[in-house]
mmCIF file of C-alpha atoms and ligand atoms in Angstrom:
data_model
loop_
_atom_site.group_PDB
_atom_site.id
_atom_site.type_symbol
_atom_site.label_atom_id
_atom_site.label_comp_id
_atom_site.label_asym_id
_atom_site.label_seq_id
_atom_site.Cartn_x
_atom_site.Cartn_y
_atom_site.Cartn_z
ATOM 1 C CA MET A 245 29.503 3.309 22.545
ATOM 2 C CA LYS A 246 32.684 5.103 21.457
ATOM 3 C CA THR A 247 32.604 8.696 20.225
ATOM 4 C CA ALA A 248 34.734 9.741 17.258
ATOM 5 C CA LEU A 249 35.388 13.263 16.057
ATOM 6 C CA ILE A 250 36.061 13.393 12.324
ATOM 7 C CA THR A 251 37.470 16.610 10.906
ATOM 8 C CA GLY A 252 36.955 16.918 7.149
ATOM 9 C CA ILE A 253 33.631 15.057 7.430
ATOM 10 C CA SER A 254 32.383 16.598 4.170
ATOM 11 C CA GLY A 255 35.357 15.243 2.212
ATOM 12 C CA GLN A 256 35.831 11.903 0.464
ATOM 13 C CA ASP A 257 37.550 10.093 3.348
ATOM 14 C CA GLY A 258 35.439 11.741 6.047
ATOM 15 C CA ALA A 259 32.266 10.376 4.446
ATOM 16 C CA TYR A 260 33.588 6.822 3.993
ATOM 17 C CA LEU A 261 35.135 6.743 7.461
ATOM 18 C CA ALA A 262 31.884 7.959 9.035
ATOM 19 C CA LYS A 263 29.982 5.197 7.242
ATOM 20 C CA PHE A 264 32.487 2.595 8.439
ATOM 21 C CA LEU A 265 32.466 3.816 12.067
ATOM 22 C CA LEU A 266 28.660 3.964 12.123
ATOM 23 C CA GLU A 267 28.680 0.291 11.180
ATOM 24 C CA LYS A 268 30.953 -0.214 14.206
ATOM 25 C CA LYS A 269 28.300 1.578 16.329
ATOM 26 C CA TYR A 270 30.308 4.719 16.992
ATOM 27 C CA LYS A 271 28.703 8.041 17.770
ATOM 28 C CA ILE A 272 30.065 10.420 15.130
ATOM 29 C CA ILE A 273 30.720 14.109 15.573
ATOM 30 C CA GLY A 274 31.611 15.711 12.251
ATOM 31 C CA LEU A 275 33.601 18.915 12.234
ATOM 32 C CA ASP A 276 32.238 20.944 9.350
ATOM 33 C CA ARG A 277 33.083 24.462 8.273
ATOM 34 C CA ARG A 278 30.359 26.779 7.186
ATOM 35 C CA SER A 279 30.112 27.164 3.431
ATOM 36 C CA SER A 280 27.656 28.873 1.089
ATOM 37 C CA ARG A 281 27.468 25.643 -0.938
ATOM 38 C CA SER A 282 27.327 23.276 1.993
ATOM 39 C CA ASP A 283 25.048 20.494 0.818
ATOM 40 C CA SER A 284 26.926 17.501 2.326
ATOM 41 C CA TRP A 285 26.538 15.698 -0.997
ATOM 42 C CA ARG A 286 28.934 12.914 -0.042
ATOM 43 C CA LEU A 287 27.110 12.123 3.212
ATOM 44 C CA ASN A 288 23.819 12.164 1.284
ATOM 45 C CA TYR A 289 25.284 9.867 -1.389
ATOM 46 C CA LEU A 290 26.099 7.325 1.340
ATOM 47 C CA GLY A 291 22.731 7.887 3.059
ATOM 48 C CA ILE A 292 24.273 8.801 6.427
ATOM 49 C CA ASN A 293 23.663 12.546 6.644
ATOM 50 C CA ASN A 294 21.093 12.290 9.434
ATOM 51 C CA LYS A 295 23.201 9.835 11.451
ATOM 52 C CA ILE A 296 25.977 12.296 12.189
ATOM 53 C CA ILE A 297 26.120 15.251 14.568
ATOM 54 C CA LEU A 298 27.598 18.138 12.625
ATOM 55 C CA GLU A 299 29.396 20.886 14.524
ATOM 56 C CA TYR A 300 30.566 24.042 12.805
ATOM 57 C CA SER A 301 34.218 24.834 13.366
ATOM 58 C CA ASP A 302 37.441 25.453 11.470
ATOM 59 C CA LEU A 303 40.954 24.083 11.886
ATOM 60 C CA THR A 304 42.268 27.628 11.874
ATOM 61 C CA GLU A 305 40.302 28.530 15.008
ATOM 62 C CA ILE A 306 41.302 26.762 18.213
ATOM 63 C CA SER A 307 38.516 28.184 20.421
ATOM 64 C CA SER A 308 35.710 26.766 18.302
ATOM 65 C CA MET A 309 37.383 23.355 18.300
ATOM 66 C CA GLN A 310 37.870 23.515 22.059
ATOM 67 C CA ARG A 311 34.138 23.999 22.521
ATOM 68 C CA ILE A 312 33.500 20.730 20.667
ATOM 69 C CA PHE A 313 35.963 18.868 22.894
ATOM 70 C CA TYR A 314 34.242 20.286 26.024
ATOM 71 C CA LYS A 315 30.786 19.423 24.711
ATOM 72 C CA TYR A 316 31.416 15.745 23.837
ATOM 73 C CA ASN A 317 33.242 12.909 25.509
ATOM 74 C CA ILE A 318 35.522 12.186 22.568
ATOM 75 C CA ASP A 319 37.532 8.928 22.437
ATOM 76 C CA GLU A 320 39.110 9.108 18.984
ATOM 77 C CA VAL A 321 39.942 12.024 16.689
ATOM 78 C CA TYR A 322 40.470 11.429 12.964
ATOM 79 C CA ASN A 323 42.063 14.563 11.551
ATOM 80 C CA LEU A 324 41.167 14.409 7.861
ATOM 81 C CA ALA A 325 40.529 18.116 7.280
ATOM 82 C CA ALA A 326 42.982 19.753 4.923
ATOM 83 C CA GLN A 327 43.438 21.900 1.887
ATOM 84 C CA SER A 328 44.103 18.646 0.049
ATOM 85 C CA PHE A 329 44.711 19.719 -3.547
ATOM 86 C CA VAL A 330 48.427 19.954 -4.405
ATOM 87 C CA ALA A 331 47.903 22.329 -7.354
ATOM 88 C CA SER A 332 45.954 24.824 -5.175
ATOM 89 C CA SER A 333 48.673 24.833 -2.549
ATOM 90 C CA PHE A 334 50.912 26.718 -5.006
ATOM 91 C CA ASN A 335 48.244 29.462 -5.195
ATOM 92 C CA THR A 336 47.316 29.517 -1.494
ATOM 93 C CA PRO A 337 50.455 28.384 0.348
ATOM 94 C CA ILE A 338 49.858 30.384 3.535
ATOM 95 C CA SER A 339 46.311 29.236 4.219
ATOM 96 C CA THR A 340 47.312 25.694 3.190
ATOM 97 C CA CYS A 341 49.978 25.691 5.908
ATOM 98 C CA ASP A 342 47.649 27.284 8.440
ATOM 99 C CA VAL A 343 45.153 24.437 8.039
ATOM 100 C CA ASN A 344 47.404 21.479 7.186
ATOM 101 C CA ALA A 345 50.291 22.246 9.541
ATOM 102 C CA LEU A 346 49.135 24.521 12.386
ATOM 103 C CA GLY A 347 45.659 22.963 12.330
ATOM 104 C CA VAL A 348 47.200 19.656 13.417
ATOM 105 C CA LEU A 349 49.099 21.347 16.220
ATOM 106 C CA ARG A 350 45.964 23.121 17.441
ATOM 107 C CA ILE A 351 44.175 19.794 17.878
ATOM 108 C CA LEU A 352 47.210 18.173 19.512
ATOM 109 C CA GLU A 353 47.390 21.072 21.985
ATOM 110 C CA ILE A 354 43.734 20.558 22.911
ATOM 111 C CA ILE A 355 44.416 16.842 23.444
ATOM 112 C CA ARG A 356 47.563 17.583 25.437
ATOM 113 C CA ASN A 357 45.586 19.892 27.761
ATOM 114 C CA SER A 358 42.703 17.462 28.107
ATOM 115 C CA LYS A 359 42.379 15.310 31.225
ATOM 116 C CA LYS A 360 41.010 12.488 29.131
ATOM 117 C CA LYS A 361 43.183 10.167 27.065
ATOM 118 C CA ILE A 362 42.089 10.885 23.501
ATOM 119 C CA LYS A 363 43.498 8.975 20.553
ATOM 120 C CA PHE A 364 44.590 10.948 17.488
ATOM 121 C CA TYR A 365 44.925 9.996 13.816
ATOM 122 C CA GLN A 366 46.741 12.265 11.363
ATOM 123 C CA ALA A 367 46.152 12.077 7.600
ATOM 124 C CA SER A 368 49.694 12.095 6.222
ATOM 125 C CA THR A 369 50.418 11.630 2.551
ATOM 126 C CA SER A 370 52.718 10.032 -0.018
ATOM 127 C CA GLU A 371 53.253 13.546 -1.426
ATOM 128 C CA MET A 372 55.752 13.963 1.436
ATOM 129 C CA PHE A 373 58.116 11.608 -0.483
ATOM 130 C CA GLY A 374 57.932 13.993 -3.433
ATOM 131 C CA LYS A 375 60.825 13.553 -5.834
ATOM 132 C CA VAL A 376 61.357 10.050 -4.558
ATOM 133 C CA LEU A 377 64.689 8.868 -3.202
ATOM 134 C CA LYS A 378 63.786 5.164 -3.445
ATOM 135 C CA SER A 379 61.874 3.170 -6.072
ATOM 136 C CA SER A 380 59.228 2.199 -3.512
ATOM 137 C CA GLN A 381 58.500 4.220 -0.407
ATOM 138 C CA ASN A 382 57.891 2.989 3.126
ATOM 139 C CA GLU A 383 57.848 4.418 6.666
ATOM 140 C CA ILE A 384 61.607 5.008 6.756
ATOM 141 C CA THR A 385 62.066 6.500 3.290
ATOM 142 C CA SER A 386 63.298 10.113 3.437
ATOM 143 C CA PHE A 387 60.963 12.908 2.431
ATOM 144 C CA ASN A 388 61.751 15.187 -0.503
ATOM 145 C CA PRO A 389 58.661 17.432 -0.837
ATOM 146 C CA GLN A 390 57.829 19.339 -4.026
ATOM 147 C CA SER A 391 54.860 21.508 -3.009
ATOM 148 C CA PRO A 392 53.593 23.732 -0.178
ATOM 149 C CA TYR A 393 50.991 20.998 0.394
ATOM 150 C CA ALA A 394 53.661 18.342 0.953
ATOM 151 C CA ILE A 395 55.692 20.631 3.214
ATOM 152 C CA SER A 396 52.642 21.498 5.327
ATOM 153 C CA LYS A 397 51.865 17.792 5.679
ATOM 154 C CA ILE A 398 55.433 17.023 6.777
ATOM 155 C CA PHE A 399 54.954 19.472 9.638
ATOM 156 C CA GLY A 400 51.703 17.671 10.557
ATOM 157 C CA HIS A 401 53.483 14.330 10.390
ATOM 158 C CA TYR A 402 56.446 15.332 12.544
ATOM 159 C CA ILE A 403 54.401 17.237 15.138
ATOM 160 C CA THR A 404 52.216 14.131 15.516
ATOM 161 C CA GLN A 405 55.330 12.030 16.158
ATOM 162 C CA ASN A 406 56.681 14.691 18.508
ATOM 163 C CA TYR A 407 53.532 14.796 20.658
ATOM 164 C CA ARG A 408 53.455 11.001 20.758
ATOM 165 C CA LYS A 409 57.007 10.881 22.077
ATOM 166 C CA SER A 410 56.929 13.982 24.308
ATOM 167 C CA TYR A 411 53.558 13.617 26.001
ATOM 168 C CA LYS A 412 52.727 9.903 25.576
ATOM 169 C CA ILE A 413 49.659 10.799 23.542
ATOM 170 C CA PHE A 414 48.295 7.986 21.369
ATOM 171 C CA ALA A 415 48.985 9.776 18.092
ATOM 172 C CA CYS A 416 49.482 7.935 14.815
ATOM 173 C CA SER A 417 49.911 8.911 11.170
ATOM 174 C CA GLY A 418 48.733 7.041 8.137
ATOM 175 C CA ILE A 419 50.958 7.840 5.175
ATOM 176 C CA LEU A 420 48.298 7.193 2.586
ATOM 177 C CA PHE A 421 49.079 6.976 -1.108
ATOM 178 C CA ASN A 422 46.502 8.392 -3.556
ATOM 179 C CA HIS A 423 43.080 6.892 -3.024
ATOM 180 C CA GLU A 424 40.081 7.567 -5.166
ATOM 181 C CA SER A 425 36.393 6.705 -5.457
ATOM 182 C CA PRO A 426 33.156 8.044 -6.928
ATOM 183 C CA LEU A 427 33.320 10.560 -4.041
ATOM 184 C CA ARG A 428 36.694 12.008 -5.094
ATOM 185 C CA GLY A 429 36.696 15.742 -5.849
ATOM 186 C CA GLU A 430 36.363 16.491 -9.566
ATOM 187 C CA GLU A 431 39.573 18.556 -9.627
ATOM 188 C CA PHE A 432 41.691 15.422 -9.021
ATOM 189 C CA VAL A 433 42.851 13.758 -12.199
ATOM 190 C CA THR A 434 40.992 10.427 -11.816
ATOM 191 C CA ARG A 435 37.558 12.010 -11.362
ATOM 192 C CA LYS A 436 38.398 14.673 -13.930
ATOM 193 C CA ILE A 437 38.894 11.827 -16.413
ATOM 194 C CA THR A 438 35.811 9.777 -15.465
ATOM 195 C CA VAL A 439 33.567 12.869 -15.470
ATOM 196 C CA GLY A 440 35.230 14.269 -18.630
ATOM 197 C CA LEU A 441 34.700 11.063 -20.607
ATOM 198 C CA ALA A 442 31.043 10.975 -19.528
ATOM 199 C CA LYS A 443 30.639 14.527 -20.862
ATOM 200 C CA ILE A 444 32.328 13.571 -24.133
ATOM 201 C CA ILE A 445 29.999 10.647 -24.806
ATOM 202 C CA ASN A 446 27.066 12.906 -23.895
ATOM 203 C CA LYS A 447 28.382 15.524 -26.375
ATOM 204 C CA GLU A 448 28.584 18.200 -23.651
ATOM 205 C CA ILE A 449 32.255 18.769 -24.469
ATOM 206 C CA ASP A 450 34.416 17.712 -27.426
ATOM 207 C CA CYS A 451 37.735 17.432 -25.703
ATOM 208 C CA LEU A 452 39.239 16.970 -22.223
ATOM 209 C CA TYR A 453 42.345 18.993 -21.326
ATOM 210 C CA LEU A 454 44.916 17.512 -18.938
ATOM 211 C CA GLY A 455 48.438 18.188 -17.674
ATOM 212 C CA ASN A 456 51.290 15.722 -17.177
ATOM 213 C CA ILE A 457 49.725 12.392 -18.145
ATOM 214 C CA ASP A 458 53.061 10.543 -17.873
ATOM 215 C CA SER A 459 52.998 11.044 -14.108
ATOM 216 C CA LYS A 460 52.646 7.819 -12.105
ATOM 217 C CA ARG A 461 50.749 7.185 -8.902
ATOM 218 C CA ASP A 462 49.978 4.276 -6.576
ATOM 219 C CA TRP A 463 46.177 4.476 -6.740
ATOM 220 C CA GLY A 464 43.923 2.656 -4.279
ATOM 221 C CA TYR A 465 40.265 2.701 -3.316
ATOM 222 C CA ALA A 466 39.189 5.099 -0.549
ATOM 223 C CA GLU A 467 36.816 2.677 1.208
ATOM 224 C CA ASP A 468 39.706 0.227 1.669
ATOM 225 C CA TYR A 469 41.939 2.978 3.025
ATOM 226 C CA VAL A 470 39.638 4.389 5.730
ATOM 227 C CA LYS A 471 39.555 0.928 7.312
ATOM 228 C CA ALA A 472 43.328 1.096 7.750
ATOM 229 C CA MET A 473 42.871 4.349 9.733
ATOM 230 C CA TRP A 474 40.640 2.553 12.223
ATOM 231 C CA PHE A 475 42.976 -0.469 12.464
ATOM 232 C CA MET A 476 45.845 1.875 13.404
ATOM 233 C CA MET A 477 43.737 3.427 16.163
ATOM 234 C CA GLN A 478 42.854 0.047 17.687
ATOM 235 C CA LYS A 479 46.473 -0.996 18.278
ATOM 236 C CA LYS A 480 47.878 -0.858 21.819
ATOM 237 C CA VAL A 481 50.818 1.274 20.729
ATOM 238 C CA ALA A 482 50.576 4.186 18.300
ATOM 239 C CA ASN A 483 52.745 4.059 15.198
ATOM 240 C CA ASP A 484 52.950 5.295 11.597
ATOM 241 C CA TYR A 485 52.007 3.185 8.598
ATOM 242 C CA VAL A 486 52.243 3.444 4.821
ATOM 243 C CA ILE A 487 48.948 2.503 3.170
ATOM 244 C CA ALA A 488 49.250 1.665 -0.532
ATOM 245 C CA THR A 489 48.600 -0.974 -3.191
ATOM 246 C CA ASN A 490 52.344 -1.335 -3.983
ATOM 247 C CA GLN A 491 51.580 -0.816 -7.711
ATOM 248 C CA SER A 492 52.166 2.273 -9.824
ATOM 249 C CA TYR A 493 50.314 3.377 -12.970
ATOM 250 C CA SER A 494 50.450 6.474 -15.137
ATOM 251 C CA VAL A 495 47.594 8.904 -15.751
ATOM 252 C CA LYS A 496 47.689 7.629 -19.342
ATOM 253 C CA ASP A 497 47.205 4.056 -18.062
ATOM 254 C CA PHE A 498 44.135 5.291 -16.172
ATOM 255 C CA ILE A 499 42.712 6.794 -19.386
ATOM 256 C CA ASN A 500 43.459 3.672 -21.446
ATOM 257 C CA GLU A 501 41.682 1.542 -18.858
ATOM 258 C CA ALA A 502 38.699 3.900 -18.454
ATOM 259 C CA VAL A 503 37.771 4.502 -22.119
ATOM 260 C CA LYS A 504 36.433 0.979 -22.657
ATOM 261 C CA TYR A 505 33.609 1.569 -20.133
ATOM 262 C CA TYR A 506 32.475 4.490 -22.279
ATOM 263 C CA GLY A 507 32.426 2.432 -25.467
ATOM 264 C CA LEU A 508 35.384 4.406 -26.804
ATOM 265 C CA GLU A 509 38.424 3.149 -28.694
ATOM 266 C CA ILE A 510 41.355 5.541 -28.830
ATOM 267 C CA PHE A 511 44.876 5.785 -30.176
ATOM 268 C CA TRP A 512 47.633 8.162 -29.088
ATOM 269 C CA LYS A 513 49.722 10.554 -31.164
ATOM 270 C CA GLY A 514 52.629 12.784 -30.158
ATOM 271 C CA LYS A 515 54.817 13.043 -27.062
ATOM 272 C CA GLY A 516 54.917 15.251 -23.967
ATOM 273 C CA LEU A 517 52.953 18.445 -24.570
ATOM 274 C CA THR A 518 51.862 17.344 -28.055
ATOM 275 C CA GLN A 519 50.235 14.096 -26.906
ATOM 276 C CA LYS A 520 46.620 13.618 -27.911
ATOM 277 C CA ALA A 521 44.080 10.813 -27.731
ATOM 278 C CA ILE A 522 42.067 10.296 -30.902
ATOM 279 C CA ASN A 523 38.703 8.563 -31.172
ATOM 280 C CA LYS A 524 39.177 5.659 -33.619
ATOM 281 C CA LYS A 525 35.592 5.862 -34.830
ATOM 282 C CA ASN A 526 35.627 9.430 -36.147
ATOM 283 C CA ASN A 527 39.285 10.559 -35.882
ATOM 284 C CA LYS A 528 38.322 13.381 -33.500
ATOM 285 C CA ILE A 529 40.739 14.444 -30.768
ATOM 286 C CA ILE A 530 39.158 13.775 -27.372
ATOM 287 C CA ILE A 531 42.128 14.420 -25.046
ATOM 288 C CA LYS A 532 44.732 17.155 -25.360
ATOM 289 C CA ILE A 533 47.471 18.546 -23.120
ATOM 290 C CA ASP A 534 47.144 22.041 -21.712
ATOM 291 C CA PRO A 535 50.329 23.305 -20.011
ATOM 292 C CA LYS A 536 48.184 25.245 -17.526
ATOM 293 C CA PHE A 537 47.561 21.931 -15.733
ATOM 294 C CA TYR A 538 51.294 21.396 -15.215
ATOM 295 C CA ARG A 539 52.561 22.273 -11.728
ATOM 296 C CA PRO A 540 55.515 24.520 -10.914
ATOM 297 C CA LEU A 541 57.183 21.391 -9.510
ATOM 298 C CA GLU A 542 55.945 17.878 -10.245
ATOM 299 C CA VAL A 543 55.994 14.573 -8.376
ATOM 300 C CA ASN A 544 56.531 12.204 -11.294
ATOM 301 C CA TYR A 545 56.400 8.853 -9.600
ATOM 302 C CA LEU A 546 55.079 7.273 -6.411
ATOM 303 C CA ARG A 547 54.836 3.625 -5.414
ATOM 304 C CA GLY A 548 54.173 2.529 -1.870
ATOM 305 C CA ASP A 549 55.500 -0.377 0.129
ATOM 306 C CA ALA A 550 52.758 -1.225 2.633
ATOM 307 C CA ARG A 551 54.321 -4.403 4.060
ATOM 308 C CA LYS A 552 54.353 -3.008 7.611
ATOM 309 C CA ALA A 553 50.584 -2.409 7.545
ATOM 310 C CA GLU A 554 50.045 -5.830 6.036
ATOM 311 C CA LYS A 555 52.100 -7.487 8.772
ATOM 312 C CA ILE A 556 51.036 -5.523 11.851
ATOM 313 C CA LEU A 557 47.547 -4.288 10.983
ATOM 314 C CA LYS A 558 46.657 -7.307 8.816
ATOM 315 C CA TRP A 559 45.478 -4.752 6.275
ATOM 316 C CA LYS A 560 45.430 -5.366 2.533
ATOM 317 C CA PRO A 561 43.582 -3.468 -0.202
ATOM 318 C CA LYS A 562 40.664 -5.388 -1.741
ATOM 319 C CA ILE A 563 40.254 -3.225 -4.843
ATOM 320 C CA ASN A 564 43.045 -3.119 -7.423
ATOM 321 C CA PHE A 565 43.738 -0.458 -10.052
ATOM 322 C CA ARG A 566 41.569 -2.032 -12.773
ATOM 323 C CA LYS A 567 38.600 -2.491 -10.463
ATOM 324 C CA LEU A 568 39.008 1.074 -9.179
ATOM 325 C CA VAL A 569 38.827 2.483 -12.722
ATOM 326 C CA GLU A 570 35.745 0.344 -13.369
ATOM 327 C CA ILE A 571 33.957 1.505 -10.184
ATOM 328 C CA MET A 572 34.671 5.179 -10.876
ATOM 329 C CA SER A 573 33.799 5.035 -14.580
ATOM 330 C CA LYS A 574 30.534 3.187 -14.033
ATOM 331 C CA ALA A 575 29.505 5.553 -11.234
ATOM 332 C CA ASP A 576 30.055 8.633 -13.399
ATOM 333 C CA ILE A 577 28.274 7.104 -16.397
ATOM 334 C CA LYS A 578 25.289 6.325 -14.135
ATOM 335 C CA ARG A 579 25.265 9.793 -12.564
ATOM 336 C CA HIS A 580 25.453 11.363 -15.935
ATOM 337 C CA LEU A 581 22.608 9.377 -17.417
ATOM 338 C CA LYS A 582 20.497 10.278 -14.383
ATOM 339 C CA VAL A 583 21.052 13.975 -15.023
ATOM 340 C CA GLU A 584 20.298 13.521 -18.719
ATOM 341 C CA ASN A 585 17.027 11.720 -17.984
ATOM 342 C CA ASN A 586 15.784 14.386 -15.571
HETATM 343 P P1 NDP B 876 38.926 16.237 0.602
HETATM 344 O O1 NDP B 876 39.519 17.393 -0.091
HETATM 345 O O2 NDP B 876 37.856 15.451 -0.077
HETATM 346 O O3 NDP B 876 38.347 16.728 2.020
HETATM 347 C C1 NDP B 876 39.011 17.677 2.797
HETATM 348 C C2 NDP B 876 38.127 18.079 3.945
HETATM 349 O O4 NDP B 876 38.797 19.063 4.746
HETATM 350 C C3 NDP B 876 36.795 18.695 3.521
HETATM 351 O O5 NDP B 876 35.786 18.228 4.379
HETATM 352 C C4 NDP B 876 37.031 20.186 3.749
HETATM 353 O O6 NDP B 876 35.859 20.919 3.989
HETATM 354 C C5 NDP B 876 37.878 20.111 5.023
HETATM 355 N N1 NDP B 876 38.584 21.358 5.319
HETATM 356 C C6 NDP B 876 39.399 22.063 4.509
HETATM 357 N N2 NDP B 876 39.850 23.152 5.141
HETATM 358 C C7 NDP B 876 39.301 23.144 6.394
HETATM 359 C C8 NDP B 876 39.373 24.009 7.502
HETATM 360 N N3 NDP B 876 40.087 25.139 7.488
HETATM 361 N N4 NDP B 876 38.685 23.688 8.631
HETATM 362 C C9 NDP B 876 37.930 22.584 8.670
HETATM 363 N N5 NDP B 876 37.810 21.722 7.624
HETATM 364 C C10 NDP B 876 38.484 22.010 6.495
HETATM 365 O O7 NDP B 876 40.135 15.274 1.019
HETATM 366 P P2 NDP B 876 40.163 13.675 1.172
HETATM 367 O O8 NDP B 876 38.959 13.246 1.897
HETATM 368 O O9 NDP B 876 40.524 13.084 -0.123
HETATM 369 O O10 NDP B 876 41.447 13.500 2.105
HETATM 370 C C11 NDP B 876 41.333 13.429 3.528
HETATM 371 C C12 NDP B 876 42.674 13.755 4.145
HETATM 372 O O11 NDP B 876 43.654 12.813 3.702
HETATM 373 C C13 NDP B 876 43.247 15.121 3.781
HETATM 374 O O12 NDP B 876 43.939 15.603 4.907
HETATM 375 C C14 NDP B 876 44.211 14.830 2.660
HETATM 376 O O13 NDP B 876 45.227 15.805 2.584
HETATM 377 C C15 NDP B 876 44.745 13.479 3.086
HETATM 378 N N6 NDP B 876 45.200 12.606 2.019
HETATM 379 C C16 NDP B 876 44.375 12.305 0.985
HETATM 380 C C17 NDP B 876 44.805 11.459 -0.004
HETATM 381 C C18 NDP B 876 43.904 11.074 -1.139
HETATM 382 O O14 NDP B 876 44.394 10.490 -2.097
HETATM 383 N N7 NDP B 876 42.610 11.329 -1.059
HETATM 384 C C19 NDP B 876 46.153 10.868 0.008
HETATM 385 C C20 NDP B 876 46.901 11.184 1.224
HETATM 386 C C21 NDP B 876 46.446 12.033 2.179
HETATM 387 P P3 NDP B 876 35.026 21.621 2.761
HETATM 388 O O15 NDP B 876 34.106 20.554 2.252
HETATM 389 O O16 NDP B 876 34.318 22.724 3.461
HETATM 390 O O17 NDP B 876 36.028 22.074 1.762
HETATM 391 P P1 GDP B 877 47.966 14.401 -6.376
HETATM 392 O O1 GDP B 877 48.835 13.222 -6.593
HETATM 393 O O2 GDP B 877 47.493 14.538 -4.964
HETATM 394 O O3 GDP B 877 48.549 15.666 -6.876
HETATM 395 O O4 GDP B 877 46.592 14.086 -7.172
HETATM 396 P P2 GDP B 877 46.033 14.649 -8.568
HETATM 397 O O5 GDP B 877 44.940 13.740 -8.979
HETATM 398 O O6 GDP B 877 45.708 16.093 -8.464
HETATM 399 O O7 GDP B 877 47.269 14.496 -9.568
HETATM 400 C C1 GDP B 877 47.863 13.247 -9.841
HETATM 401 C C2 GDP B 877 48.840 13.427 -10.990
HETATM 402 O O8 GDP B 877 48.125 13.683 -12.193
HETATM 403 C C3 GDP B 877 49.795 14.601 -10.799
HETATM 404 O O9 GDP B 877 51.101 14.213 -11.192
HETATM 405 C C4 GDP B 877 49.265 15.642 -11.772
HETATM 406 O O10 GDP B 877 50.261 16.534 -12.288
HETATM 407 C C5 GDP B 877 48.751 14.735 -12.886
HETATM 408 N N1 GDP B 877 47.776 15.397 -13.760
HETATM 409 C C6 GDP B 877 47.831 15.423 -15.108
HETATM 410 N N2 GDP B 877 46.823 16.148 -15.592
HETATM 411 C C7 GDP B 877 46.115 16.614 -14.531
HETATM 412 C C8 GDP B 877 44.942 17.419 -14.428
HETATM 413 O O11 GDP B 877 44.380 17.900 -15.401
HETATM 414 N N3 GDP B 877 44.476 17.661 -13.171
HETATM 415 C C9 GDP B 877 45.095 17.130 -12.062
HETATM 416 N N4 GDP B 877 44.574 17.358 -10.869
HETATM 417 N N5 GDP B 877 46.215 16.387 -12.149
HETATM 418 C C10 GDP B 877 46.711 16.122 -13.371
#
């Protein structure tokens, strides 16, 4: 039985990866930080909460992580912990870098000093490409970051490569494009939309306020993407891979696709900041732009080129954009009805 340490176990990817590795008969140690609202809702949602050993620690504190490495015979580390929200990184740039950049180095130092050969996976991101320099981005496309988040992740990416080359550690990075699911945090635009529309049809709110809805992303499904992490770790030689669907859609496309699951028909009026979505049935505005959701610097467009992963890892996403919107919309409608019926 292999033992995997997953940092960020309480997050979207941590939960799905834990579920996947449990199916592969791994023993899972989840690195969790203490929180006053720690209810492990994602692990409960997947029904795996009692199948994981949770250890309290923090990526900012090397000694507490060291204790976990001494306590367990760890084979694989999946470093998913991060301050992962781009918008917040403009408000908390220093702590974002402490966790997302130095946190990676702290774990790599523990692995470097360990007698055991421990494999390491780093959660890199398409945000590193930022204001893109090519129309689709792959492993050799230059980075052009636009946020403290992206810059902190570039440090994590390069230090992972550096430790691989300097110390022959099996250390790989997955450059994952946006991936979503019913377990995505509600501050991210996809879940904000699927939850917001559920509240509108339930008459809890009249209108949903968003930022730059012309922005385009390459959106995939999180359960597909965590599998790619494991594939990378099973290769003989460590390497970096872009994981993406190779398709790009705007936030507005996501809305247009989602509304039909809520029984809504909409039409759009205006441009840029004056754009609004109007409910055809009653002419009421249900989506408006609020400039407060714009970022100091925006990444307007991302589209991955995951041919390397397809060729070497034999990985391909199963869920496309339309199916993703359907899964997320239906899950939030169901959740919402449950709450209403209680
Ligand atoms: P989430 O925000 O859902 O989860 C982040 C996790 O990191 C949470 O478990 C959080 O704990 C934990 N964490 C934050 N700070 C610390 C800390 N100081 N010490 C220990 N744990 C901490 O992110 P996702 O699951 O969506 O993403 C997983 C990883 O992949 C992240 O590194 C993210 O940056 C990266 N990524 C994600 C993409 C996506 O589209 N989802 C795209 C590309 C990369 P808590 O619950 O206590 O907050
Ligand atoms: P990101 O790609 O990691 O930043 O994921 P997000 O889901 O936070 O944002 C995706 C895109 O949606 C970005 O270009 C945002 O500027 C845009 N967006 C538009 N309106 C909103 C909003 O209200 N909230 C968030 N989070 N993003 C928004």
